[in-house]
PDB file of C-alpha atoms in Angstrom:
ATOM      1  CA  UNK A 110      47.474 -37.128 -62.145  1.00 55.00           C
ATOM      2  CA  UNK A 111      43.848 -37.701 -61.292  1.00 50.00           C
ATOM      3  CA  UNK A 112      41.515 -40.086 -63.745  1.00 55.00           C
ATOM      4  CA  UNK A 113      38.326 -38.368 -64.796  1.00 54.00           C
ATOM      5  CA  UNK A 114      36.715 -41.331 -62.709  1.00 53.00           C
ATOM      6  CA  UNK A 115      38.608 -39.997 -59.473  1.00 49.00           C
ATOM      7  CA  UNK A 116      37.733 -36.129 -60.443  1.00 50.00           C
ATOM      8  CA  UNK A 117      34.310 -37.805 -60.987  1.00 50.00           C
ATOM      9  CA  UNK A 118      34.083 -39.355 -57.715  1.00 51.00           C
ATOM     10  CA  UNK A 119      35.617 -36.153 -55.672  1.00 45.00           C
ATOM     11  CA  UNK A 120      33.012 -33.991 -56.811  1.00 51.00           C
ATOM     12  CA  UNK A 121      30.191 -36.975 -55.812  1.00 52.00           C
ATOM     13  CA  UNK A 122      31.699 -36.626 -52.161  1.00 47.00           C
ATOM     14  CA  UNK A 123      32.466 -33.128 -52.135  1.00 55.00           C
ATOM     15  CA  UNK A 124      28.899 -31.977 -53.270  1.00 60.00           C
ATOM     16  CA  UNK A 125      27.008 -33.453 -50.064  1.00 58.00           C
ATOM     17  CA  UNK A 126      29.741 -31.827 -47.496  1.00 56.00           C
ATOM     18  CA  UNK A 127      28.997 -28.643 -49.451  1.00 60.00           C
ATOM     19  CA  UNK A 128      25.279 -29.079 -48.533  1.00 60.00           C
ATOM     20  CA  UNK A 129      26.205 -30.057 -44.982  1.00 60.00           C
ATOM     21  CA  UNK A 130      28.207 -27.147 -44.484  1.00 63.00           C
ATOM     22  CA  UNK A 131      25.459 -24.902 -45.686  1.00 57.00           C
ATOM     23  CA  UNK A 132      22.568 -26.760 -43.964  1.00 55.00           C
ATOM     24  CA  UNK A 133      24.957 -26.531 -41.018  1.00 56.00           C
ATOM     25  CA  UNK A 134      25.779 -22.772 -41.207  1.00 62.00           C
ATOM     26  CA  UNK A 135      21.601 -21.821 -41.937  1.00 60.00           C
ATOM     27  CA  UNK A 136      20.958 -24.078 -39.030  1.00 56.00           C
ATOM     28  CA  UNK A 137      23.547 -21.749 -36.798  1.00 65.00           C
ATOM     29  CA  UNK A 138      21.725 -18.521 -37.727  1.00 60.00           C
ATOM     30  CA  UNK A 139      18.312 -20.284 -37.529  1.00 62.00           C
ATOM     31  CA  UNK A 140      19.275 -21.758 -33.786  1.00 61.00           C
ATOM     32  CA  UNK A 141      20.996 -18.041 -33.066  1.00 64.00           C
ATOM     33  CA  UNK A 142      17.812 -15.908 -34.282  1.00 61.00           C
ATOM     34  CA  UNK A 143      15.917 -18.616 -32.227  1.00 59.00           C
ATOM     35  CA  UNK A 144      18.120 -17.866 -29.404  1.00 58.00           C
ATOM     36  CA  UNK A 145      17.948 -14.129 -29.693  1.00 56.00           C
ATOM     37  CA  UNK A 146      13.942 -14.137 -29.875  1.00 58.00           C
ATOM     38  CA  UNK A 147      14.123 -16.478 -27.094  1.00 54.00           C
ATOM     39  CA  UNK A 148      15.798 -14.203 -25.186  1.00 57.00           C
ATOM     40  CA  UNK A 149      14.382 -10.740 -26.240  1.00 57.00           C
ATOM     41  CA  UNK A 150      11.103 -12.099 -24.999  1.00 59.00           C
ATOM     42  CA  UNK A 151      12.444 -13.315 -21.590  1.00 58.00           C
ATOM     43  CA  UNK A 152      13.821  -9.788 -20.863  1.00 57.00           C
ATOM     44  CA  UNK A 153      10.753  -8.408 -21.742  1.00 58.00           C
ATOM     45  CA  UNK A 154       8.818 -10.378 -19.815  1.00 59.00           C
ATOM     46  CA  UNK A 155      11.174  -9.619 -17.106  1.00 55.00           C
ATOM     47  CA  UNK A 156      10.784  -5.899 -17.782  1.00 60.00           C
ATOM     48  CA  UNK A 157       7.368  -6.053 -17.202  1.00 50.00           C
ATOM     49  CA  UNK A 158       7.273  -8.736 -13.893  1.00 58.00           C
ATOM     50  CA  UNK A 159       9.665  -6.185 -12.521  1.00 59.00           C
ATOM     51  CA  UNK A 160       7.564  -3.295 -13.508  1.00 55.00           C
ATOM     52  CA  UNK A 161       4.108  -5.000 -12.126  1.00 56.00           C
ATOM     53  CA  UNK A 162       6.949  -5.272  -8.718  1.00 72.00           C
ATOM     54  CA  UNK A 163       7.883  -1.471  -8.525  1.00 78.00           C
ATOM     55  CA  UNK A 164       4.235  -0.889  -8.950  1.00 83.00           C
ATOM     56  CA  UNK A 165       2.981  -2.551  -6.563  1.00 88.00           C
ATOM     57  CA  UNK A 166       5.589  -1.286  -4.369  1.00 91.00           C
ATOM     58  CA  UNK A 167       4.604   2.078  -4.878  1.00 92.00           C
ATOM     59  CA  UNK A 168       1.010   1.263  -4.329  1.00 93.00           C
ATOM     60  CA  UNK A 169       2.195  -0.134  -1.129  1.00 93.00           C
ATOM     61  CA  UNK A 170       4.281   3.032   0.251  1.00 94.00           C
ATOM     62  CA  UNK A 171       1.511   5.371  -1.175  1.00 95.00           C
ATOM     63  CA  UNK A 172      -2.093   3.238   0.703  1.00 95.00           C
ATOM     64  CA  UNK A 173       0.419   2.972   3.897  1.00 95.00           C
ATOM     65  CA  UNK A 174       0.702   6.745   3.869  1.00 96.00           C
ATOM     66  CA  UNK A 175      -2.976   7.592   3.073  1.00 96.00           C
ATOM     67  CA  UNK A 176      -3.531   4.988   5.795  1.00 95.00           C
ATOM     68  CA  UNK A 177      -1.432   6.564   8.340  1.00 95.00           C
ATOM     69  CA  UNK A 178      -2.378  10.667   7.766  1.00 95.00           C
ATOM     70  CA  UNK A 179      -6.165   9.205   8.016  1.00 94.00           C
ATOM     71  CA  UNK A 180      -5.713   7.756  10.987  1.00 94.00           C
ATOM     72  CA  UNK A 181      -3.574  10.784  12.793  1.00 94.00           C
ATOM     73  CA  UNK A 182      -6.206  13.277  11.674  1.00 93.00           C
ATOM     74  CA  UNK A 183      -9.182  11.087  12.551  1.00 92.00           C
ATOM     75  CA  UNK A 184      -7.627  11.050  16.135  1.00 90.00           C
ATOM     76  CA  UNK A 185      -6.618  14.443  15.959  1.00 91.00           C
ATOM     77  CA  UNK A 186      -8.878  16.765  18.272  1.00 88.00           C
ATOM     78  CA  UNK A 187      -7.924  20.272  18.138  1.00 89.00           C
ATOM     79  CA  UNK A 188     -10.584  22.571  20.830  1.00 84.00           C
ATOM     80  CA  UNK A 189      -8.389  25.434  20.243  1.00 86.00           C
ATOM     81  CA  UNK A 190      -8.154  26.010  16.927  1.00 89.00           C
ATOM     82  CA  UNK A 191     -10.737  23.952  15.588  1.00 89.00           C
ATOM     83  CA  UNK A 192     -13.612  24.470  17.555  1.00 85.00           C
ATOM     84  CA  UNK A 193     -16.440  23.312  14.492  1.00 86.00           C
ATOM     85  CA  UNK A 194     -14.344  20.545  13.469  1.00 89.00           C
ATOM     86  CA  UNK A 195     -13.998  21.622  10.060  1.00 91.00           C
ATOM     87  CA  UNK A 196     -11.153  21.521   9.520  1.00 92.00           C
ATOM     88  CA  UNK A 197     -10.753  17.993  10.334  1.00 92.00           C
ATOM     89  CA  UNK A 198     -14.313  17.434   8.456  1.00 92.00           C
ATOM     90  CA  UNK A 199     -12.725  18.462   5.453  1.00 93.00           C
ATOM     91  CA  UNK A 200      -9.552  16.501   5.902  1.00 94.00           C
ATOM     92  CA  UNK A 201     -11.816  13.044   6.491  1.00 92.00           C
ATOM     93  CA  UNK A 202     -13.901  13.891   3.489  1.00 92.00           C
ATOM     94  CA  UNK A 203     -11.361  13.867   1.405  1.00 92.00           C
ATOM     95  CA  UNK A 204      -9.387  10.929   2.256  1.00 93.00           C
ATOM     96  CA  UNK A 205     -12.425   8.695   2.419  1.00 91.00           C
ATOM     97  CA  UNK A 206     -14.769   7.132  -0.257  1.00 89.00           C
ATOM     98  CA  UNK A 207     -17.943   4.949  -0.273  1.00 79.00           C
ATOM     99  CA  UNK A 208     -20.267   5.013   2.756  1.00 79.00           C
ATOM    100  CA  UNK A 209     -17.839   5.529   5.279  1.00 84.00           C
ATOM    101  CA  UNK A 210     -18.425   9.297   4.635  1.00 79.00           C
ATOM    102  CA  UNK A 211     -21.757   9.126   6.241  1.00 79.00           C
ATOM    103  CA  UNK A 212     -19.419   8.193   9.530  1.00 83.00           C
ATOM    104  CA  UNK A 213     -16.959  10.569   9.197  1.00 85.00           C
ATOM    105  CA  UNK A 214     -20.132  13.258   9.577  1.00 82.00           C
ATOM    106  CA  UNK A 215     -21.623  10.862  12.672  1.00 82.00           C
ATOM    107  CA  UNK A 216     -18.282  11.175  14.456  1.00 84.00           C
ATOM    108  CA  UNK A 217     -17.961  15.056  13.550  1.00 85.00           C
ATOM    109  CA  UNK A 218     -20.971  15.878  15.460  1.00 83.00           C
ATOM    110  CA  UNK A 219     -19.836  13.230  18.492  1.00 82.00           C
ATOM    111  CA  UNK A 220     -16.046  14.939  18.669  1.00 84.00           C
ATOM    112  CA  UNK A 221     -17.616  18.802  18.463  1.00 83.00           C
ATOM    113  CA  UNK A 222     -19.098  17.974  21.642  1.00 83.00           C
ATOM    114  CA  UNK A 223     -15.157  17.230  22.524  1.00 83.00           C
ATOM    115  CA  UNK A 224     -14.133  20.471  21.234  1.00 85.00           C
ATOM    116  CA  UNK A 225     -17.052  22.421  22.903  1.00 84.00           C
ATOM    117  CA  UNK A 226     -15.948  20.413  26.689  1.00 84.00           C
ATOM    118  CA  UNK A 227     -12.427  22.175  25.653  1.00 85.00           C
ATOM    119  CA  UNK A 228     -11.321  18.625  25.296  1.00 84.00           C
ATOM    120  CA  UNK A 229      -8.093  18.338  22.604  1.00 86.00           C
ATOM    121  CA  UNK A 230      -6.469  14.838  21.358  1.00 88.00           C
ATOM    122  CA  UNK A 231      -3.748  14.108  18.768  1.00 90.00           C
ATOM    123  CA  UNK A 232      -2.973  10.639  17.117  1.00 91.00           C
ATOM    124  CA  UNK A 233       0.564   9.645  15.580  1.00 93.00           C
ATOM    125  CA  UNK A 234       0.795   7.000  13.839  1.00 94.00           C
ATOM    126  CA  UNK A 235       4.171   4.535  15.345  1.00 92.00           C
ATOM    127  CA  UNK A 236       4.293   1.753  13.103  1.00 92.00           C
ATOM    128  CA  UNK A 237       2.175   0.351  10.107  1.00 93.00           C
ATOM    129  CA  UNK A 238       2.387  -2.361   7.688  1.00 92.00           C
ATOM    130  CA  UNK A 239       0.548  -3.560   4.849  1.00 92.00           C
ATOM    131  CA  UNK A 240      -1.524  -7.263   5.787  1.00 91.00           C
ATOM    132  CA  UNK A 241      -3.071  -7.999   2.482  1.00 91.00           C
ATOM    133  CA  UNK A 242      -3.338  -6.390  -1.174  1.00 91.00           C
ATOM    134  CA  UNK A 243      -5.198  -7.869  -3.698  1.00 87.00           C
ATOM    135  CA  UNK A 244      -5.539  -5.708  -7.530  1.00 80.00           C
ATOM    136  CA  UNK A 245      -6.632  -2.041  -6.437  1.00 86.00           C
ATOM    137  CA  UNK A 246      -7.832  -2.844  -3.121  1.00 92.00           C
ATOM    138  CA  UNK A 247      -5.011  -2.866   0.164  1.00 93.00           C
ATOM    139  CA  UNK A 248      -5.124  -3.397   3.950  1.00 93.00           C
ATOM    140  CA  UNK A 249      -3.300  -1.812   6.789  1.00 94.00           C
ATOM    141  CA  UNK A 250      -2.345  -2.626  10.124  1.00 93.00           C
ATOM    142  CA  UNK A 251      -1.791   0.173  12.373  1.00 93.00           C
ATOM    143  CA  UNK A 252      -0.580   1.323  15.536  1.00 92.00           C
ATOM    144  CA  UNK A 253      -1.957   4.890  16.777  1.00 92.00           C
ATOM    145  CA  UNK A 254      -0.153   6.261  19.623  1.00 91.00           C
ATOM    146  CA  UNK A 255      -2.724   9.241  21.540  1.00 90.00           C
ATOM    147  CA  UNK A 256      -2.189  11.714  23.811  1.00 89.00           C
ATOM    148  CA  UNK A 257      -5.475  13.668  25.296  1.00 86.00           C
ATOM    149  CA  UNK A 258      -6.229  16.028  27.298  1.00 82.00           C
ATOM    150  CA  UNK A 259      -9.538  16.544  29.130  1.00 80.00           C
ATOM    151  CA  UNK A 260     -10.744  20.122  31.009  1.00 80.00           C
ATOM    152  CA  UNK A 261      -9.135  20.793  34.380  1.00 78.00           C
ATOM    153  CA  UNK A 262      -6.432  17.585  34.083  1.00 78.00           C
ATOM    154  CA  UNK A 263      -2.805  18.827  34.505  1.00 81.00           C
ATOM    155  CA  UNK A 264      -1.399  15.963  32.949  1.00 83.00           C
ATOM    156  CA  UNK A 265      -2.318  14.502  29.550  1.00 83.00           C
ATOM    157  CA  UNK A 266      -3.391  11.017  29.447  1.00 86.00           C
ATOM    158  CA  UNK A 267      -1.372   8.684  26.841  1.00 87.00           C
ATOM    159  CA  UNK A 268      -3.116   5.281  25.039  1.00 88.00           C
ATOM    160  CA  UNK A 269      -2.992   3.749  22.035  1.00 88.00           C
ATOM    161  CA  UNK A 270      -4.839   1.737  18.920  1.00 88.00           C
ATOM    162  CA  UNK A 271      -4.661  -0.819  16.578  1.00 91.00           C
ATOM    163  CA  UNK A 272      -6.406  -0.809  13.431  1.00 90.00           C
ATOM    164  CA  UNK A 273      -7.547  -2.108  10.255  1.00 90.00           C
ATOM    165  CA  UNK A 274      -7.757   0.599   7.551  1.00 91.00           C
ATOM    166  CA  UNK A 275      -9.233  -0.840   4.627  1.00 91.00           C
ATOM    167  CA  UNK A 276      -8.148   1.442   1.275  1.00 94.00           C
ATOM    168  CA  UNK A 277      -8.876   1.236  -2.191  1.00 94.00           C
ATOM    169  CA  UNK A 278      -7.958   3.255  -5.554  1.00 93.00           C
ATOM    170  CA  UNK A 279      -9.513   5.780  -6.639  1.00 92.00           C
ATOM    171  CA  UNK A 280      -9.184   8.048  -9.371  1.00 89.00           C
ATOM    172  CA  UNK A 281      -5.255   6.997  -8.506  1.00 90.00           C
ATOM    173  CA  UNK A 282      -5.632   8.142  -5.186  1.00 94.00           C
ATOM    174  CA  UNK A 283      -5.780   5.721  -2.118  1.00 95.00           C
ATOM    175  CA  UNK A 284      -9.094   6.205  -0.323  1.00 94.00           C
ATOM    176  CA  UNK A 285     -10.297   4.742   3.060  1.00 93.00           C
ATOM    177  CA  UNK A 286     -13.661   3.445   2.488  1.00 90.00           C
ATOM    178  CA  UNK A 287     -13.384   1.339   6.085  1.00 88.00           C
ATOM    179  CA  UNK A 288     -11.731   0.966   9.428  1.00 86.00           C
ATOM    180  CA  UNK A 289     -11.885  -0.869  12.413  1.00 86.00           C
ATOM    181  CA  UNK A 290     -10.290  -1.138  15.914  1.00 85.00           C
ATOM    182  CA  UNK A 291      -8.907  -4.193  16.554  1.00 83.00           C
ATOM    183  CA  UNK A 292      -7.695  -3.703  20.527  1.00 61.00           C
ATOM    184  CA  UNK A 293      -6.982  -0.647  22.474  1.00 49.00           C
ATOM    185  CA  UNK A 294      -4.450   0.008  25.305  1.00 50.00           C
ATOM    186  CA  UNK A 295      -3.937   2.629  27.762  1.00 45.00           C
ATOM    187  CA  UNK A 296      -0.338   3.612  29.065  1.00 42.00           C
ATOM    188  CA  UNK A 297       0.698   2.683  32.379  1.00 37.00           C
ATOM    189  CA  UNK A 298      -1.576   2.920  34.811  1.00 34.00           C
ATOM    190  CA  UNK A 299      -3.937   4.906  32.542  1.00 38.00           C
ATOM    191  CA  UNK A 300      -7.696   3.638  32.225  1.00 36.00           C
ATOM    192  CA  UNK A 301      -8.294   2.027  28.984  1.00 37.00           C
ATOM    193  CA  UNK A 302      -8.980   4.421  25.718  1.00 36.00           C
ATOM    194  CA  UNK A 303     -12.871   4.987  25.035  1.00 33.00           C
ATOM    195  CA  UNK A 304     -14.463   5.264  21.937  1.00 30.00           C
ATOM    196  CA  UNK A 305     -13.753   7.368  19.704  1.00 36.00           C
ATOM    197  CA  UNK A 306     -10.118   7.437  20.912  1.00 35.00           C
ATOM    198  CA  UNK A 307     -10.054  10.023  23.658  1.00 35.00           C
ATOM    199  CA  UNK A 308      -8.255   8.687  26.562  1.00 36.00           C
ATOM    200  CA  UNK A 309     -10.435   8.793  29.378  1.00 35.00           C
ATOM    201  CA  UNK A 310      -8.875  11.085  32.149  1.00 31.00           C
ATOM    202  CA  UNK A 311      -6.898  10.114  34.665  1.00 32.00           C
ATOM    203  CA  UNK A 312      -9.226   9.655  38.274  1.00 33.00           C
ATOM    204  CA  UNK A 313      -8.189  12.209  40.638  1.00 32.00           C
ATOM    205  CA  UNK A 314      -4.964  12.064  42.321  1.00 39.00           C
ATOM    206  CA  UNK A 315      -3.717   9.839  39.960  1.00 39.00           C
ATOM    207  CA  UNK A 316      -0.028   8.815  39.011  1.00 37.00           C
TER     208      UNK A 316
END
C-alpha cells in the first residue's frame, strides 16, 4: 500500500511526462502541418516551373512553324497562277510585323518582274531549329531547299538557303518582323542562288 508521500511524489513525476507527451504530440502535428505546407508549396511551384516549360515549348513548335511557312511562301514564285503576286503579297503581310512590311512590298514589285519573265520558284523548308528565345521574342535557323525554273530551261535548277528569321509575339501570334541570309548554296554543279532566291539558270548545255 502506497504512503500519501509516495502517491504525492508519483503525481510530481507523472505531471511533467504528461506535459512532455502533449508538448511532444502538438510538436508532431506542428512539424506535420509544417511538412505538409512545405510540401504543398513545392508542388506548386513545380506546377508552375513545369507549366512556364510546356509553354515555352509550345512557343517554340508554334515561332518554328510561322518561321518555316514564311520562309516557303517568301520563296515561293508561282508565274502561272499568280501572275500579280498577290497572293503571296497577302500571305507575307500577314505573317510579318514592324517595318519589315515595307520589304515584303519592295520584293513584291522585284519578284512580279519574275512572274511577268514566266519565271516560277518554290521553297521547302528541310530542317529548322530554334537558336535563341528570350520572353516573347525567338530566333530561327533555317534551311530552305529551292527549286526554279527560268523561261526556255528544260530542267529546273535546285539551291538552297540558310537563314535567320527573327519572330516575335503578337497579339499571340508569331510574327516575322526580320530575316537574313546567312550563306547560300547551289546543287551540284549549279551556279550559286542569286538574290532573292531564284536559282540562276543553268548555262547552256549544262549537266
Amino acid at each position: 500500500m502506497k504512503t500519501p508521500a509516495a502517491a504525492k511524489s508519483l503525481r510530481t513525476i507523472r505531471t511533467p511526462l504528461a506535459l512532455a507527451a502533449v508538448v511532444v504530440a502538438l510538436l508532431a502535428v506542428l512539424g506535420s502541418a509544417i511538412g505538409a505546407w512545405h510540401f504543398a508549396a513545392a508542388t506548386d511551384e513545380l506546377r508552375h516551373t513545369a507549366a512556364g516549360f510546356d509553354a515555352r515549348a509550345a512557343d517554340r513548335a508554334a515561332a518554328t512553324k510561322a518561321g518555316a511557312d514564311f520562309l516557303s511562301t517568301a520563296y515561293t514564285v508561282d508565274a502561272a497562277n499568280d501572275k500579280g503576286m498577290a497572293k503571296w503579297n497577302t500571305a507575307m503581310i500577314a505573317a510579318t510585323t514592324d517595318t519589315l512590311k515595307d520589304q515584303v512590298r519592295q520584293t513584291k514589285a522585284l519578284l512580279s518582274l519574275l512572274t511577268e519573265a514566266n519565271a516560277s520558284m518554290t521553297g521547302a523548308v528541310s530542317d529548322s531549329a530554334v537558336v535563341s528565345q528570350n520572353d516573347n521574342l525567338i530566333r530561327v535557323l533555317a534551311v530552305v531547299k529551292l527549286t526554279g525554273k527560268a523561261p526556255g530551261q528544260n530542267d529546273p535548277t535546285t539551291g538552297s538557303v540558310t537563314e535567320y528569321v527573327d519572330l516575335m509575339k503578337v497579339g499571340g501570334d508569331w510574327k516575322v518582323f526580320g530575316y537574313k541570309d546567312i550563306g547560300a548554296k547551289s546543287g551540284p554543279g549549279q551556279p550559286d542562288a542569286g538574290l532573292p532566291g531564284l536559282p540562276l539558270p543553268q548555262p547552256s548545255g549544262g549537266k
